[in-house]
PDB file of C-alpha atoms in Angstrom:
ATOM      1  CA  MET A   9     200.133  65.928 184.409  1.00  0.00           C
ATOM      2  CA  ASP A  10     196.882  66.768 182.840  1.00  0.00           C
ATOM      3  CA  ALA A  11     195.667  64.017 179.470  1.00  0.00           C
ATOM      4  CA  LEU A  12     194.385  67.395 176.970  1.00  0.00           C
ATOM      5  CA  ALA A  13     197.098  69.522 178.240  1.00  0.00           C
ATOM      6  CA  GLY A  14     199.394  66.114 177.717  1.00  0.00           C
ATOM      7  CA  ARG A  15     197.882  66.315 173.810  1.00  0.00           C
ATOM      8  CA  TRP A  16     199.088  69.763 173.476  1.00  0.00           C
ATOM      9  CA  ARG A  17     201.685  70.115 174.580  1.00  0.00           C
ATOM     10  CA  ARG A  18     202.411  66.756 172.027  1.00  0.00           C
ATOM     11  CA  ALA A  19     200.832  69.287 169.217  1.00  0.00           C
ATOM     12  CA  ILE A  20     203.386  72.215 169.734  1.00  0.00           C
ATOM     13  CA  SER A  21     206.590  70.263 169.592  1.00  0.00           C
ATOM     14  CA  SER A  22     205.571  68.594 166.869  1.00  0.00           C
ATOM     15  CA  LEU A  23     204.100  71.887 164.728  1.00  0.00           C
ATOM     16  CA  LYS A  24     206.220  74.095 163.236  1.00  0.00           C
ATOM     17  CA  GLU A  25     204.443  76.827 161.969  1.00  0.00           C
ATOM     18  CA  LEU A  26     202.807  79.653 164.332  1.00  0.00           C
ATOM     19  CA  ARG A  27     200.003  79.722 162.396  1.00  0.00           C
ATOM     20  CA  LEU A  28     199.410  76.556 162.346  1.00  0.00           C
ATOM     21  CA  ARG A  29     199.993  76.880 166.203  1.00  0.00           C
ATOM     22  CA  VAL A  30     197.399  79.050 166.797  1.00  0.00           C
ATOM     23  CA  ALA A  31     195.091  77.552 164.053  1.00  0.00           C
ATOM     24  CA  PHE A  32     195.262  74.368 166.379  1.00  0.00           C
ATOM     25  CA  LEU A  33     194.919  76.249 169.193  1.00  0.00           C
ATOM     26  CA  ARG A  34     192.150  77.784 168.621  1.00  0.00           C
ATOM     27  CA  SER A  35     189.999  74.858 167.214  1.00  0.00           C
ATOM     28  CA  GLU A  36     190.943  73.277 170.366  1.00  0.00           C
ATOM     29  CA  VAL A  37     189.421  75.804 172.123  1.00  0.00           C
ATOM     30  CA  LEU A  38     186.673  75.545 170.885  1.00  0.00           C
ATOM     31  CA  ARG A  39     185.451  72.009 170.311  1.00  0.00           C
ATOM     32  CA  ALA A  40     186.530  70.962 173.579  1.00  0.00           C
ATOM     33  CA  ASP A  41     184.157  69.900 176.205  1.00  0.00           C
ATOM     34  CA  LEU A  42     184.975  73.703 177.905  1.00  0.00           C
ATOM     35  CA  LEU A  43     185.476  72.512 181.766  1.00  0.00           C
ATOM     36  CA  ALA A  44     188.579  69.891 180.182  1.00  0.00           C
ATOM     37  CA  VAL A  45     189.824  73.212 177.798  1.00  0.00           C
ATOM     38  CA  ALA A  46     189.518  75.250 181.643  1.00  0.00           C
ATOM     39  CA  ARG A  47     191.369  72.331 183.823  1.00  0.00           C
ATOM     40  CA  ALA A  48     194.055  72.094 180.629  1.00  0.00           C
ATOM     41  CA  LEU A  49     194.802  75.971 180.218  1.00  0.00           C
ATOM     42  CA  ASP A  50     195.186  76.236 184.319  1.00  0.00           C
ATOM     43  CA  ASP A  51     198.527  72.827 183.998  1.00  0.00           C
ATOM     44  CA  LEU A  52     199.849  74.707 181.417  1.00  0.00           C
ATOM     45  CA  CYS A  53     199.137  77.498 183.416  1.00  0.00           C
ATOM     46  CA  ARG A  54     200.993  76.590 186.162  1.00  0.00           C
ATOM     47  CA  ASP A  55     203.664  75.532 184.649  1.00  0.00           C
ATOM     48  CA  ALA A  56     204.201  78.747 182.565  1.00  0.00           C
ATOM     49  CA  GLU A  57     205.020  79.991 185.546  1.00  0.00           C
ATOM     50  CA  GLN A  58     207.712  78.496 186.101  1.00  0.00           C
ATOM     51  CA  ALA A  59     209.752  79.040 183.024  1.00  0.00           C
ATOM     52  CA  ASN A  60     208.516  75.764 182.094  1.00  0.00           C
ATOM     53  CA  PRO A  61     209.184  76.953 177.686  1.00  0.00           C
ATOM     54  CA  THR A  62     206.706  74.200 176.485  1.00  0.00           C
ATOM     55  CA  ALA A  63     204.161  75.398 178.447  1.00  0.00           C
ATOM     56  CA  ARG A  64     204.807  79.318 177.290  1.00  0.00           C
ATOM     57  CA  ASP A  65     204.621  77.635 173.817  1.00  0.00           C
ATOM     58  CA  VAL A  66     200.822  76.586 174.021  1.00  0.00           C
ATOM     59  CA  LEU A  67     200.418  79.643 176.262  1.00  0.00           C
ATOM     60  CA  GLY A  68     201.905  81.602 173.075  1.00  0.00           C
ATOM     61  CA  ALA A  69     199.424  79.530 170.405  1.00  0.00           C
ATOM     62  CA  VAL A  70     196.710  80.421 172.879  1.00  0.00           C
ATOM     63  CA  VAL A  71     196.763  84.045 173.624  1.00  0.00           C
ATOM     64  CA  PRO A  72     195.892  84.968 169.922  1.00  0.00           C
ATOM     65  CA  SER A  73     192.303  82.996 170.316  1.00  0.00           C
ATOM     66  CA  LEU A  74     192.273  84.764 173.537  1.00  0.00           C
ATOM     67  CA  ALA A  75     192.118  88.487 172.404  1.00  0.00           C
ATOM     68  CA  ASP A  76     189.314  87.887 169.613  1.00  0.00           C
ATOM     69  CA  PRO A  77     186.200  89.456 170.716  1.00  0.00           C
ATOM     70  CA  ALA A  78     184.269  86.375 168.640  1.00  0.00           C
ATOM     71  CA  LEU A  79     185.423  83.642 171.068  1.00  0.00           C
ATOM     72  CA  SER A  80     184.441  86.647 173.828  1.00  0.00           C
ATOM     73  CA  GLU A  81     181.863  84.405 175.047  1.00  0.00           C
ATOM     74  CA  ARG A  82     183.752  81.454 175.505  1.00  0.00           C
ATOM     75  CA  VAL A  83     186.067  83.334 176.711  1.00  0.00           C
ATOM     76  CA  GLU A  84     184.057  84.451 179.656  1.00  0.00           C
ATOM     77  CA  GLN A  85     182.381  81.072 180.029  1.00  0.00           C
ATOM     78  CA  LEU A  86     186.200  80.006 181.587  1.00  0.00           C
ATOM     79  CA  ARG A  87     186.631  82.846 183.154  1.00  0.00           C
ATOM     80  CA  GLU A  88     183.653  82.035 185.481  1.00  0.00           C
ATOM     81  CA  LEU A  89     185.013  78.221 185.483  1.00  0.00           C
ATOM     82  CA  ALA A  90     188.154  79.575 186.384  1.00  0.00           C
ATOM     83  CA  SER A  91     186.377  81.752 189.614  1.00  0.00           C
ATOM     84  CA  SER A  92     183.341  78.707 190.629  1.00  0.00           C
ATOM     85  CA  HIS A  93     186.520  75.543 189.968  1.00  0.00           C
ATOM     86  CA  ALA A  94     189.382  77.521 191.793  1.00  0.00           C
ATOM     87  CA  LEU A  95     191.341  77.366 189.544  1.00  0.00           C
ATOM     88  CA  LEU A  96     193.795  79.846 190.549  1.00  0.00           C
ATOM     89  CA  PRO A  97     196.285  80.242 187.295  1.00  0.00           C
ATOM     90  CA  LEU A  98     194.080  80.074 185.300  1.00  0.00           C
ATOM     91  CA  SER A  99     192.453  82.948 187.178  1.00  0.00           C
ATOM     92  CA  ARG A 100     195.571  84.679 186.891  1.00  0.00           C
ATOM     93  CA  LEU A 101     196.203  84.672 183.568  1.00  0.00           C
ATOM     94  CA  LEU A 102     192.002  85.572 182.519  1.00  0.00           C
ATOM     95  CA  ARG A 103     192.254  88.546 184.590  1.00  0.00           C
ATOM     96  CA  ARG A 104     191.502  91.828 184.192  1.00  0.00           C
ATOM     97  CA  LYS A 105     189.353  94.674 185.868  1.00  0.00           C
ATOM     98  CA  ALA A 106     187.235  95.727 186.907  1.00  0.00           C
ATOM     99  CA  ARG A 107     184.187  97.175 184.310  1.00  0.00           C
ATOM    100  CA  ARG A 108     181.296  99.641 185.809  1.00  0.00           C
ATOM    101  CA  PRO A 109     178.123  98.162 184.550  1.00  0.00           C
ATOM    102  CA  GLU A 110     177.275 101.283 182.970  1.00  0.00           C
ATOM    103  CA  ALA A 111     180.166 101.882 180.865  1.00  0.00           C
ATOM    104  CA  GLN A 112     179.294 101.273 177.152  1.00  0.00           C
ATOM    105  CA  PRO A 113     183.104 101.599 174.773  1.00  0.00           C
ATOM    106  CA  THR A 114     181.760 102.755 172.029  1.00  0.00           C
ATOM    107  CA  SER A 115     184.221 103.930 168.503  1.00  0.00           C
ATOM    108  CA  PRO A 116     185.444 106.894 167.783  1.00  0.00           C
ATOM    109  CA  ALA A 117     184.238 108.704 164.080  1.00  0.00           C
ATOM    110  CA  PRO A 118     187.511 108.485 162.848  1.00  0.00           C
ATOM    111  CA  ASP A 119     189.185 111.266 161.973  1.00  0.00           C
ATOM    112  CA  GLU A 120     190.074 111.838 158.860  1.00  0.00           C
ATOM    113  CA  ARG A 121     192.679 113.861 159.240  1.00  0.00           C
ATOM    114  CA  LEU A 122     194.817 110.476 159.588  1.00  0.00           C
ATOM    115  CA  LEU A 123     192.961 108.177 157.010  1.00  0.00           C
ATOM    116  CA  ALA A 124     194.539 107.679 153.819  1.00  0.00           C
ATOM    117  CA  THR A 125     194.036 110.433 151.062  1.00  0.00           C
ATOM    118  CA  SER A 126     194.014 109.701 146.796  1.00  0.00           C
ATOM    119  CA  SER A 127     196.587 111.523 144.782  1.00  0.00           C
ATOM    120  CA  ALA A 128     193.161 115.287 144.546  1.00  0.00           C
ATOM    121  CA  GLY A 129     193.824 114.533 149.065  1.00  0.00           C
ATOM    122  CA  ARG A 130     190.479 113.675 149.108  1.00  0.00           C
ATOM    123  CA  ALA A 131     190.249 110.910 151.872  1.00  0.00           C
ATOM    124  CA  LEU A 132     189.976 107.635 150.738  1.00  0.00           C
ATOM    125  CA  THR A 133     186.855 105.295 152.090  1.00  0.00           C
ATOM    126  CA  LEU A 134     187.030 102.274 154.142  1.00  0.00           C
ATOM    127  CA  GLY A 135     186.306 100.109 150.695  1.00  0.00           C
ATOM    128  CA  GLU A 136     189.858 101.656 149.241  1.00  0.00           C
ATOM    129  CA  ARG A 137     192.256 101.972 152.559  1.00  0.00           C
ATOM    130  CA  ARG A 138     191.103  97.769 152.926  1.00  0.00           C
ATOM    131  CA  ALA A 139     192.121  97.473 148.834  1.00  0.00           C
ATOM    132  CA  LEU A 140     195.575  99.609 149.380  1.00  0.00           C
ATOM    133  CA  ALA A 141     196.592  97.835 152.674  1.00  0.00           C
ATOM    134  CA  ARG A 142     197.207  94.758 151.387  1.00  0.00           C
ATOM    135  CA  ARG A 143     199.319  96.255 148.027  1.00  0.00           C
ATOM    136  CA  PRO A 144     202.816  95.112 148.332  1.00  0.00           C
ATOM    137  CA  THR A 145     203.768  98.323 148.169  1.00  0.00           C
ATOM    138  CA  ARG A 146     205.421 100.239 151.411  1.00  0.00           C
ATOM    139  CA  ALA A 147     204.197 104.224 149.435  1.00  0.00           C
ATOM    140  CA  ALA A 148     201.057 103.790 150.448  1.00  0.00           C
ATOM    141  CA  PHE A 149     202.245 103.269 154.494  1.00  0.00           C
ATOM    142  CA  GLU A 150     203.132 105.541 157.068  1.00  0.00           C
ATOM    143  CA  ALA A 151     198.633 106.611 156.597  1.00  0.00           C
ATOM    144  CA  LEU A 152     197.652 103.946 156.732  1.00  0.00           C
ATOM    145  CA  LEU A 153     199.835 102.327 160.290  1.00  0.00           C
ATOM    146  CA  ARG A 154     197.854 106.083 161.563  1.00  0.00           C
ATOM    147  CA  ASP A 155     194.292 104.838 160.466  1.00  0.00           C
ATOM    148  CA  PRO A 156     192.130 103.523 162.751  1.00  0.00           C
ATOM    149  CA  HIS A 157     189.810 101.256 160.977  1.00  0.00           C
ATOM    150  CA  PRO A 158     189.926  97.458 162.486  1.00  0.00           C
ATOM    151  CA  LEU A 159     189.727  96.532 159.598  1.00  0.00           C
ATOM    152  CA  VAL A 160     192.134  98.007 157.659  1.00  0.00           C
ATOM    153  CA  ILE A 161     195.013  96.630 160.615  1.00  0.00           C
ATOM    154  CA  ARG A 162     193.839  94.149 160.033  1.00  0.00           C
ATOM    155  CA  ASN A 163     194.924  93.735 155.781  1.00  0.00           C
ATOM    156  CA  LEU A 164     198.091  95.602 156.885  1.00  0.00           C
ATOM    157  CA  LEU A 165     198.970  92.982 158.813  1.00  0.00           C
ATOM    158  CA  ALA A 166     198.723  89.928 156.400  1.00  0.00           C
ATOM    159  CA  ASN A 167     200.777  92.176 154.308  1.00  0.00           C
ATOM    160  CA  PRO A 168     203.748  90.830 153.306  1.00  0.00           C
ATOM    161  CA  ARG A 169     206.138  94.093 153.440  1.00  0.00           C
ATOM    162  CA  LEU A 170     204.992  94.954 157.201  1.00  0.00           C
ATOM    163  CA  THR A 171     207.869  95.015 159.374  1.00  0.00           C
ATOM    164  CA  GLU A 172     208.441  93.817 163.090  1.00  0.00           C
ATOM    165  CA  ASP A 173     209.578  97.600 163.434  1.00  0.00           C
ATOM    166  CA  ASP A 174     205.459  99.080 161.601  1.00  0.00           C
ATOM    167  CA  VAL A 175     204.311  96.324 163.849  1.00  0.00           C
ATOM    168  CA  VAL A 176     205.636  97.592 167.289  1.00  0.00           C
ATOM    169  CA  ARG A 177     204.790 101.226 166.645  1.00  0.00           C
ATOM    170  CA  LEU A 178     201.671 101.062 165.925  1.00  0.00           C
ATOM    171  CA  ALA A 179     201.003  98.445 169.666  1.00  0.00           C
ATOM    172  CA  ALA A 180     203.169 101.475 171.127  1.00  0.00           C
ATOM    173  CA  ARG A 181     200.779 104.653 169.117  1.00  0.00           C
ATOM    174  CA  ARG A 182     199.193 106.304 171.945  1.00  0.00           C
ATOM    175  CA  PRO A 183     196.974 107.531 172.795  1.00  0.00           C
ATOM    176  CA  ALA A 184     195.850 103.631 171.798  1.00  0.00           C
ATOM    177  CA  ASN A 185     192.791 102.172 169.849  1.00  0.00           C
ATOM    178  CA  ALA A 186     191.810  98.882 171.475  1.00  0.00           C
ATOM    179  CA  GLU A 187     190.222  97.664 168.188  1.00  0.00           C
ATOM    180  CA  VAL A 188     193.571  97.997 166.693  1.00  0.00           C
ATOM    181  CA  MET A 189     195.222  96.855 169.719  1.00  0.00           C
ATOM    182  CA  THR A 190     192.728  93.873 169.522  1.00  0.00           C
ATOM    183  CA  GLU A 191     194.124  92.969 166.017  1.00  0.00           C
ATOM    184  CA  ILE A 192     197.453  92.267 167.051  1.00  0.00           C
ATOM    185  CA  ALA A 193     197.282  90.564 169.816  1.00  0.00           C
ATOM    186  CA  ARG A 194     194.717  88.526 167.581  1.00  0.00           C
ATOM    187  CA  HIS A 195     197.442  87.941 164.292  1.00  0.00           C
ATOM    188  CA  PRO A 196     198.816  84.927 164.678  1.00  0.00           C
ATOM    189  CA  GLU A 197     202.435  85.306 164.114  1.00  0.00           C
ATOM    190  CA  TRP A 198     202.627  89.122 165.164  1.00  0.00           C
ATOM    191  CA  PRO A 199     202.142  88.932 168.705  1.00  0.00           C
ATOM    192  CA  GLN A 200     204.537  85.691 169.230  1.00  0.00           C
ATOM    193  CA  ARG A 201     207.714  88.131 169.336  1.00  0.00           C
ATOM    194  CA  ALA A 202     208.703  89.722 171.538  1.00  0.00           C
ATOM    195  CA  ARG A 203     209.453  92.912 170.848  1.00  0.00           C
ATOM    196  CA  VAL A 204     206.199  93.808 169.725  1.00  0.00           C
ATOM    197  CA  ARG A 205     204.665  92.093 172.851  1.00  0.00           C
ATOM    198  CA  MET A 206     207.083  94.658 175.178  1.00  0.00           C
ATOM    199  CA  ALA A 207     205.649  97.240 172.460  1.00  0.00           C
ATOM    200  CA  ILE A 208     201.313  96.187 173.381  1.00  0.00           C
ATOM    201  CA  VAL A 209     202.506  95.476 177.796  1.00  0.00           C
ATOM    202  CA  GLN A 210     203.365  98.821 177.837  1.00  0.00           C
ATOM    203  CA  ASN A 211     201.500 100.868 176.142  1.00  0.00           C
ATOM    204  CA  PRO A 212     199.036 102.020 178.886  1.00  0.00           C
ATOM    205  CA  GLY A 213     196.014 102.260 176.479  1.00  0.00           C
ATOM    206  CA  ALA A 214     195.874  98.345 175.509  1.00  0.00           C
ATOM    207  CA  PRO A 215     192.925  96.646 177.386  1.00  0.00           C
ATOM    208  CA  PRO A 216     194.168  94.552 180.280  1.00  0.00           C
ATOM    209  CA  GLU A 217     192.029  91.076 179.096  1.00  0.00           C
ATOM    210  CA  ILE A 218     194.677  91.697 176.112  1.00  0.00           C
ATOM    211  CA  ALA A 219     197.507  92.658 177.835  1.00  0.00           C
ATOM    212  CA  VAL A 220     197.563  90.628 181.131  1.00  0.00           C
ATOM    213  CA  PRO A 221     197.533  87.071 179.209  1.00  0.00           C
ATOM    214  CA  MET A 222     200.545  88.005 177.131  1.00  0.00           C
ATOM    215  CA  VAL A 223     202.636  88.784 180.517  1.00  0.00           C
ATOM    216  CA  ARG A 224     202.966  85.357 181.269  1.00  0.00           C
ATOM    217  CA  LEU A 225     204.601  85.068 178.382  1.00  0.00           C
ATOM    218  CA  LEU A 226     207.803  87.613 179.729  1.00  0.00           C
ATOM    219  CA  LEU A 227     210.779  86.753 180.210  1.00  0.00           C
ATOM    220  CA  ARG A 228     212.387  87.886 184.128  1.00  0.00           C
ATOM    221  CA  PRO A 229     214.164  91.345 182.785  1.00  0.00           C
ATOM    222  CA  GLU A 230     210.629  92.284 180.792  1.00  0.00           C
ATOM    223  CA  LEU A 231     209.238  91.389 183.874  1.00  0.00           C
ATOM    224  CA  LEU A 232     211.269  93.799 186.118  1.00  0.00           C
ATOM    225  CA  ARG A 233     210.184  96.819 182.797  1.00  0.00           C
ATOM    226  CA  LEU A 234     206.687  95.478 182.985  1.00  0.00           C
ATOM    227  CA  THR A 235     206.382  96.546 186.750  1.00  0.00           C
ATOM    228  CA  ALA A 236     208.843 100.118 187.004  1.00  0.00           C
ATOM    229  CA  ALA A 237     206.319 101.236 183.762  1.00  0.00           C
ATOM    230  CA  THR A 238     204.321 103.161 187.061  1.00  0.00           C
ATOM    231  CA  ASP A 239     202.170 104.165 183.115  1.00  0.00           C
ATOM    232  CA  VAL A 240     200.753 101.317 182.870  1.00  0.00           C
ATOM    233  CA  PRO A 241     197.238 100.581 184.252  1.00  0.00           C
ATOM    234  CA  ALA A 242     196.947  98.542 188.273  1.00  0.00           C
ATOM    235  CA  VAL A 243     196.484  95.176 186.604  1.00  0.00           C
ATOM    236  CA  VAL A 244     199.231  95.360 184.611  1.00  0.00           C
ATOM    237  CA  ARG A 245     201.616  96.375 187.031  1.00  0.00           C
ATOM    238  CA  ALA A 246     200.497  93.596 189.977  1.00  0.00           C
ATOM    239  CA  ALA A 247     200.477  90.446 187.304  1.00  0.00           C
ATOM    240  CA  ALA A 248     203.729  90.716 186.023  1.00  0.00           C
ATOM    241  CA  ARG A 249     204.790  90.664 189.870  1.00  0.00           C
ATOM    242  CA  GLU A 250     202.918  88.530 190.765  1.00  0.00           C
ATOM    243  CA  LEU A 251     204.766  85.805 187.627  1.00  0.00           C
ATOM    244  CA  LEU A 252     208.163  87.582 189.263  1.00  0.00           C
ATOM    245  CA  ASP A 253     207.116  85.667 192.962  1.00  0.00           C
ATOM    246  CA  ARG A 254     206.242  83.150 190.966  1.00  0.00           C
ATOM    247  CA  ARG A 255     208.455  82.200 189.324  1.00  0.00           C
ATOM    248  CA  PRO A 256     211.487  80.239 190.363  1.00  0.00           C
ATOM    249  CA  PRO A 257     214.930  82.317 191.548  1.00  0.00           C
ATOM    250  CA  VAL A 258     217.497  81.167 189.293  1.00  0.00           C
ATOM    251  CA  PRO A 259     221.431  81.673 189.423  1.00  0.00           C
ATOM    252  CA  HIS A 260     222.792  83.593 187.270  1.00  0.00           C
ATOM    253  CA  LYS A 261     226.073  83.413 186.307  1.00  0.00           C
ATOM    254  CA  PRO A 262     229.551  85.239 185.701  1.00  0.00           C
ATOM    255  CA  GLY A 263     228.816  85.630 181.486  1.00  0.00           C
ATOM    256  CA  GLY A 264     225.918  83.459 181.264  1.00  0.00           C
ATOM    257  CA  PRO A 265     222.599  83.240 179.672  1.00  0.00           C
ATOM    258  CA  LEU A 266     219.741  85.358 181.861  1.00  0.00           C
ATOM    259  CA  ALA A 267     217.925  84.139 184.306  1.00  0.00           C
ATOM    260  CA  GLN A 268     213.774  83.215 183.638  1.00  0.00           C
TER     261      GLN A 268
END
């Protein structure tokens, strides 16, 4: 077992709070030697592909950092190391569809029909909507859940009145807003919920950089469902099929738990 990966396993086993797990792994990914991080992640990915529960727990705590735009340069460096050092499990974790050099994603101007309004019908400013999203009230949730601005969604995701059903609806909305999907994926707690993960990976508009790492956390029934979803990007379905092929067959006993 890789030494750094072993340390991460022990730390995650001792940390029960999801936020602490995510914060610990983020600091490790940022401060540890890059090649050491790549080798540790490769070791964990290999075991996670074999349905090792501790390895999956560690990857679950890493995924929010992989989805964070602030760490995109670090993730790209890990992707390059995975390729140059033949770290195949890590390459599968960080796989993304090829991008055309001329394609430059741009954020569309917000549709005012989607924005929360004042009692007089005026579309609220960004600052007003961010403030509204922090309040512990559900009065404006319906409008805020449609808001296209990632900073509003970031505040909303931290609102204690937000429910898992709300986040599932947000992650499943089509057409997807890539920035909103990123905010959900980088949150330290919501991506740990199985229903939220499935809503993300099954959304055709979810960026593959977000969806593919989440595929590594799915159980066998979820992988089977994903491979049958014809509207999901090919790179995401391929990741699910590949992981199914690598999972060890586990006989299902009548009345027993489903195989992972």
